[in-house]
XYZ file of C-alpha atoms in Angstrom:
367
model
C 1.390 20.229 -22.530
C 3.413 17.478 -24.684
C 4.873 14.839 -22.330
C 8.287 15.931 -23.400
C 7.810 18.989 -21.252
C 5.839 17.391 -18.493
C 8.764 15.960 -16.380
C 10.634 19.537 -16.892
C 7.636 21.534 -15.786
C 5.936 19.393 -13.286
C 7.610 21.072 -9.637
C 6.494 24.318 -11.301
C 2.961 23.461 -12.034
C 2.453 21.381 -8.514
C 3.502 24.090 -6.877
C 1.199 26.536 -8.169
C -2.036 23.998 -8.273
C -1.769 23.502 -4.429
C -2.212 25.358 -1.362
C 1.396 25.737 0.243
C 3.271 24.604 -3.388
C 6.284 26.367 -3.277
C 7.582 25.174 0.111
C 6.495 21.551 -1.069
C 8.348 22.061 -4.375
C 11.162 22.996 -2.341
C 11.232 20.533 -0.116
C 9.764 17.735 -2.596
C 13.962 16.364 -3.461
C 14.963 16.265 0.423
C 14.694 13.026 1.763
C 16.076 11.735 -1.782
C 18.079 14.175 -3.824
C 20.454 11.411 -4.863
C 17.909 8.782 -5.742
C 16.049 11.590 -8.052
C 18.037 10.450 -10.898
C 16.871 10.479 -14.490
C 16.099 6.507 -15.454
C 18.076 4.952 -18.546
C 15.908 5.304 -22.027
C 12.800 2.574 -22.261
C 13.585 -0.831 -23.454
C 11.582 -1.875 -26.151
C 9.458 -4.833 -24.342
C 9.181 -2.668 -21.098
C 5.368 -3.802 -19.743
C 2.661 -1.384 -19.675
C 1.898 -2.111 -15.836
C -1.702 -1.476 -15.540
C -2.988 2.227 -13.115
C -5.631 1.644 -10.807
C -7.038 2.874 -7.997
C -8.511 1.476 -4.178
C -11.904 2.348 -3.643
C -11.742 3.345 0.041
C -11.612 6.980 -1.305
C -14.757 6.926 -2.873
C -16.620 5.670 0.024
C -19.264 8.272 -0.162
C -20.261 6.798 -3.407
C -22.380 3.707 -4.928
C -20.723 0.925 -6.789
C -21.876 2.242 -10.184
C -21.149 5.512 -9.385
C -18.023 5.387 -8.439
C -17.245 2.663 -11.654
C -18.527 5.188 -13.807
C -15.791 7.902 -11.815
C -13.237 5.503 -12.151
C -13.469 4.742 -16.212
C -13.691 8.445 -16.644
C -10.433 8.760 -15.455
C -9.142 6.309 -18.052
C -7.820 3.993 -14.931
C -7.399 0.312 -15.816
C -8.019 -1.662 -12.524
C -9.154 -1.638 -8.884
C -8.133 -2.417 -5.418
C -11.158 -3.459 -4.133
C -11.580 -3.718 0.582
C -13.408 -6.253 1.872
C -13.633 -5.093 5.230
C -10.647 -4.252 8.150
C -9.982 -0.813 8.374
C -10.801 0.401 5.230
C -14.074 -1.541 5.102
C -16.515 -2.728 2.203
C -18.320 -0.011 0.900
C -18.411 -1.361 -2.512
C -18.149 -5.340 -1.554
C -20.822 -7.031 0.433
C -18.695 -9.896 1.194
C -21.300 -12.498 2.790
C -23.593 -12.162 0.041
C -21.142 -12.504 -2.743
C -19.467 -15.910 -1.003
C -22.908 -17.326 -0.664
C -23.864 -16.529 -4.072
C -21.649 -17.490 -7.260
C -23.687 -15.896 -9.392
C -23.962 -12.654 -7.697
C -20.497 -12.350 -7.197
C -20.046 -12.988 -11.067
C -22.384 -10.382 -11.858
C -20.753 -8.068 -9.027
C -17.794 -8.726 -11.165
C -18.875 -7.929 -14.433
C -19.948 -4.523 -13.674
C -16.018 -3.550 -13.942
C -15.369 -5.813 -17.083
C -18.288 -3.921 -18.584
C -16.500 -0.822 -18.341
C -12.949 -2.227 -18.889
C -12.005 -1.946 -15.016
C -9.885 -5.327 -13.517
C -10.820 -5.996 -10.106
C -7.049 -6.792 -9.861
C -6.571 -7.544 -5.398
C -8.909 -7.432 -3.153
C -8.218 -5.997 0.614
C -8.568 -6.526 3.845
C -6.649 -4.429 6.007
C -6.938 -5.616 9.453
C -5.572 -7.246 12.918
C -6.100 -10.766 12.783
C -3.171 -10.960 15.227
C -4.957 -8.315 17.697
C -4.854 -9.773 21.326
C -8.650 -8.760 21.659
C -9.920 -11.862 20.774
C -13.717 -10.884 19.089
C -11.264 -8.375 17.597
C -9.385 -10.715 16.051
C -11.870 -12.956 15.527
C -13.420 -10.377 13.412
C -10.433 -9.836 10.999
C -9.447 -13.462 10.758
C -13.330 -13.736 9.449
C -12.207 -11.211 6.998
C -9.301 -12.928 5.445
C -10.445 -15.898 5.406
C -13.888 -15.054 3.597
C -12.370 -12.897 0.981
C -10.132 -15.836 0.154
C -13.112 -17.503 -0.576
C -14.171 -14.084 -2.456
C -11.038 -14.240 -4.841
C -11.232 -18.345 -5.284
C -14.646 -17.427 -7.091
C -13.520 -14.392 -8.713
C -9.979 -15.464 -10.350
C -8.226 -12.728 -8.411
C -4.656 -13.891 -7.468
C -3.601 -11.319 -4.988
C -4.845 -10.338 -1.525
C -3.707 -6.904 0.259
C -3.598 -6.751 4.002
C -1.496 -6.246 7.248
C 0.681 -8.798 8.977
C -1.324 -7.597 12.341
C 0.477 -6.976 15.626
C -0.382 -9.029 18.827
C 0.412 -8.497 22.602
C 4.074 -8.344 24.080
C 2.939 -11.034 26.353
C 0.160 -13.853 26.601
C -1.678 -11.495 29.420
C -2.008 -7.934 26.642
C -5.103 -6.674 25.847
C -3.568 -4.425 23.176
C -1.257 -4.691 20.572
C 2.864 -4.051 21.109
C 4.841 -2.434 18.495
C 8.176 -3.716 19.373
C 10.505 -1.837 16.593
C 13.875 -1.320 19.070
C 15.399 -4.564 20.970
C 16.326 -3.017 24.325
C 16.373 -2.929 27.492
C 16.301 -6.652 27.078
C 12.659 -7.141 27.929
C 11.563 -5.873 24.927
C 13.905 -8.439 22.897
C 12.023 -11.486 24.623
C 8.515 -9.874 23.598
C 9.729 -9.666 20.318
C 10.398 -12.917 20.025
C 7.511 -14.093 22.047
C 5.726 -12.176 19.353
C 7.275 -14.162 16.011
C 7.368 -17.745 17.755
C 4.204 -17.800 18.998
C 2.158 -16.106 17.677
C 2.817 -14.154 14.116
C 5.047 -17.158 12.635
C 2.194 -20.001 13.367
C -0.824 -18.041 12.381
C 0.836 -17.004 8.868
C 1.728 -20.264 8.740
C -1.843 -21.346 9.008
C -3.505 -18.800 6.945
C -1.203 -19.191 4.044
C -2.048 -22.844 3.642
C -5.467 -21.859 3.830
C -4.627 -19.588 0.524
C -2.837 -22.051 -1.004
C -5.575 -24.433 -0.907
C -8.372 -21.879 -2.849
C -5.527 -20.982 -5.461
C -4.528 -18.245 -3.705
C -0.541 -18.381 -3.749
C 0.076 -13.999 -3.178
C -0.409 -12.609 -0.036
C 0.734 -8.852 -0.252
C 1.606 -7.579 3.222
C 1.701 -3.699 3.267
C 5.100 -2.622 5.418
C 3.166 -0.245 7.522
C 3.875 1.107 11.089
C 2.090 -0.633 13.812
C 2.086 -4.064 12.566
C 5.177 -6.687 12.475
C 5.953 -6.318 8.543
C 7.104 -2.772 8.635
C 9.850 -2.793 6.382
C 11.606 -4.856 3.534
C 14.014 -6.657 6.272
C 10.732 -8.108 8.711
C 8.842 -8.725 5.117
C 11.406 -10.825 3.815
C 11.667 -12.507 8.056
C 8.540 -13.663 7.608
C 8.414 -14.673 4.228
C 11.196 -16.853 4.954
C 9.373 -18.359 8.113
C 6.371 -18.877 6.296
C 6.908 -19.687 2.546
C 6.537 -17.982 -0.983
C 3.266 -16.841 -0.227
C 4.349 -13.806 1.794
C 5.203 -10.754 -0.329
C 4.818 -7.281 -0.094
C 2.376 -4.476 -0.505
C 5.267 -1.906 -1.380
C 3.497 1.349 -0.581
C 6.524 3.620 -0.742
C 5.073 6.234 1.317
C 6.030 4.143 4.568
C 9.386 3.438 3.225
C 10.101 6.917 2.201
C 9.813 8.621 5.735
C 11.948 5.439 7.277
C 14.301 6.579 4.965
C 14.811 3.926 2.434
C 15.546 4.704 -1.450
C 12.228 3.170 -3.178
C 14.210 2.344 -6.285
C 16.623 0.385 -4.154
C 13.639 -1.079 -2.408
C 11.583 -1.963 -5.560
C 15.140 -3.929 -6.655
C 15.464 -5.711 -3.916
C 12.129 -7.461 -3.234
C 11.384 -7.302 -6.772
C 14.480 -9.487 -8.195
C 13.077 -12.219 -5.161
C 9.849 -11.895 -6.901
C 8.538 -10.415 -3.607
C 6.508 -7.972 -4.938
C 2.897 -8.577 -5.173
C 1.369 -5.253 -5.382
C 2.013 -1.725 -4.994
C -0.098 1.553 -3.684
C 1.191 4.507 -5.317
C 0.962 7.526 -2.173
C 3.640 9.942 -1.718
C 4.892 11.745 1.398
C 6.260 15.394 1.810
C 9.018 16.766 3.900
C 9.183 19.842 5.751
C 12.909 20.354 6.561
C 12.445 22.851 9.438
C 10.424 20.443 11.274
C 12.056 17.353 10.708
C 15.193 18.817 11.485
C 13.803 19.588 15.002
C 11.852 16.432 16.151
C 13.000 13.588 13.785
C 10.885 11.390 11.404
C 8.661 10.384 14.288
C 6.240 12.872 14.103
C 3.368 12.335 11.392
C 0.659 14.475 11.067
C -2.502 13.395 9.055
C -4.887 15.995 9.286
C -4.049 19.877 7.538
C -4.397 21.042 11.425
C -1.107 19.342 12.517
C 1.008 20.010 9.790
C 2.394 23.101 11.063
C 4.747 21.440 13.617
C 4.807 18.052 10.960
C 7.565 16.728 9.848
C 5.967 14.703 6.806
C 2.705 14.181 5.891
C 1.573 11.744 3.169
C 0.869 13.508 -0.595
C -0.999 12.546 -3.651
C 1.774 11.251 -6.399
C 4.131 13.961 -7.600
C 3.407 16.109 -4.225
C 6.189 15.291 -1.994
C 8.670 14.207 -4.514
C 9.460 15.178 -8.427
C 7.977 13.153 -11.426
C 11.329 12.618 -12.375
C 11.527 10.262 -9.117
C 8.270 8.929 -9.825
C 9.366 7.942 -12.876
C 12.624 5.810 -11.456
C 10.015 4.433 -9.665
C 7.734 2.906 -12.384
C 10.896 2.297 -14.462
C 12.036 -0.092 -11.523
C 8.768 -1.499 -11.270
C 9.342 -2.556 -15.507
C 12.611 -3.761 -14.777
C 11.882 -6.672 -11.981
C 9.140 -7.512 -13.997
C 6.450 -6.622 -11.788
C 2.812 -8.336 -12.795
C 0.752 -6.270 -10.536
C -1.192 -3.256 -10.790
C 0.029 0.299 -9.352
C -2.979 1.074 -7.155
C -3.502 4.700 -5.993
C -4.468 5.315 -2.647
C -5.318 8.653 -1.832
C -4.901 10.000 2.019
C -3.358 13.412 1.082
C -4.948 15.842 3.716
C -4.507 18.491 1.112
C -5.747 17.148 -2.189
C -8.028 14.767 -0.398
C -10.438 12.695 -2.179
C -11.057 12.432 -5.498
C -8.656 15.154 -6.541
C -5.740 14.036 -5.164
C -6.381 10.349 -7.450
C -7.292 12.434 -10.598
C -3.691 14.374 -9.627
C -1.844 10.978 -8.822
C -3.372 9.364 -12.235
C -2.149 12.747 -14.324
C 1.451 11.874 -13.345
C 1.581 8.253 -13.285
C -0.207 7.932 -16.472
C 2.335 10.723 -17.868
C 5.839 9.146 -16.405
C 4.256 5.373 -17.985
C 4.067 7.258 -21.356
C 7.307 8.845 -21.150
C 9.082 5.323 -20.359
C 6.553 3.880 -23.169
C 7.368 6.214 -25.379
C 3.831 6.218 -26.330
């Protein structure tokens, strides 16, 4: 198929490639029918932004095996975890701090096959009110600072963490609505003493191993949820706070990712981006509201949204506003696929995601 006909056919052929299609076609425009909207032509100095991938998803795979994956898919850089959630699989963090050379030869396995390691990630807590849990993830951060000092990498992905409501928690407190009143003063008991001061802390620590980017994923059940507490505590804490802007978060809180992309990116707040969509199904949103995830294929009868590989929940033509956006606030990072589709899971759903994005960057190329 010519890319001239991809946008045009794209619903149709989704549809028909995946279990369930044609009520995900149908429902792909939902949440955003009037930010689907065709972008202006390509300028002419538009930036090629580079299409990765994070590695989490090939977890069940060595390093060289999944490089070799990753080249055959013609992708151009990685998101590489260093532990937290996610984990290592493919990054043995103590070894390569302790070792220079190691972690330059660690490195040149990607070069070698044209491959960026463009962030590296540690998704974790370091805010968790478990202390050895905390401990743990503050380890984390701190160590693959160290990591991206040696490497040249300029960018590190993570969470903002969550602590307690109060000094006496043993678990963390999403606080997300301000009353009864209670739940105001453990908000702010939250910021002031704890997540304002520790950012604080850690981003001077950055700052002083040339690490100035700090990409903070606005993710449910951590502080940094959305653009408004991103930007909070970028202001507390200085330039080195920016965002993670992984859209599928955004879309089922209902914001417009092109307005989004816009408004952090003419702040320059946008460090990096994970390209992961998220489906609709009308019926059952109508019924129980926007609260009500599922992210395994046994809950998503009574789901309201579930998240999708690229082009699955909403139309290329949307994806494409999207990476047009991403060209216009100049955006320097890398559009990093992370696949948690319970559908197209694993490696499919990144060879799917790649198709399109690779596709919509053409068509605004015109390459």
């Amino acid at each position: 198929m010519g890319r001239r006909h991809f946008l045009a056919a794209t619903t149709t052929l989704l549809a028909a490639a995946d279990p369930g299609g044609a009520t995900i076609a149908n429902a792909s425009d939902f949440p955003l029918r009037a930010s689907s909207r065709e972008p202006a032509p390509a300028a002419g100095n538009l930036r090629k932004i580079p299409i990765g991938v994070f590695d989490p998803v090939y977890e069940h795979l060595s390093l060289d095996a999944m490089l070799d994956k990753v080249s055959a898919l013609g992708l151009e850089a990685m998101e590489i975890g260093t532990g937290g959630y996610p984990n290592n699989r493919h990054c043995p963090l103590d070894e390569l701090i302790a070792d220079r050379a190691k972690a330059k030869a660690w490195q040149k396995k990607f070069e070698d096959r044209g491959i960026r390691v463009a962030t590296l990630s540690c998704h974790g807590n370091p805010l968790h009110p478990d202390p050895k849990h905390a401990k743990k993830d503050i380890d984390t951060f701190r160590n693959t600072v160290l990591l991206a000092e040696i490497l040249g990498v300029k960018v590190i992905v993570g969470f903002s963490g969550c602590p307690g409501g109060t000094s006496q928690d043993t678990q963390p407190n999403w606080i997300t609505y301000r009353w009864p009143p209670e739940y105001a003063q453990m908000q702010d008991w939250q910021w002031k003493e704890k997540v304002i001061p520790f950012w604080k802390e850690q981003a001077k620590y950055a700052r002083e191993h040339g690490v100035k980017r700090l990409a903070f994923e606005m993710h449910p059940n951590f502080v940094v949820y959305n653009p408004r507490t991103l930007l909070k505590l970028r202001e507390a804490v200085g330039e080195e706070i920016g965002a993670n802007c992984d859209l599928s978060h955004l879309f089922w809180q209902g914001c417009d990712p092109v307005e989004v992309i816009h408004f952090l990116g003419k702040q320059g707040a946008i460090f990096h981006a994970h390209m992961k969509d998220t489906v609709f199904f009308p019926e059952n949103l109508n019924r129980f509201g926007v609260l009500n995830f599922a992210f395994e294929t046994n809950e998503l009868d009574l789901a309201s949204e579930t998240f999708r590989a690229v082009g699955y929940g909403h139309s290329a033509s949307l994806w494409k506003s999207v990476v047009k956006a991403y060209m216009d606030v100049g955006f320097e990072g890398i559009l990093s696929i992370e696949n948690e589709d319970p559908i197209l899971a694993g490696e499919v759903g990144v060879e799917r995601a790649a198709y399109v994005l690779k596709n919509v960057r053409n068509e605004l190329l015109g390459a």
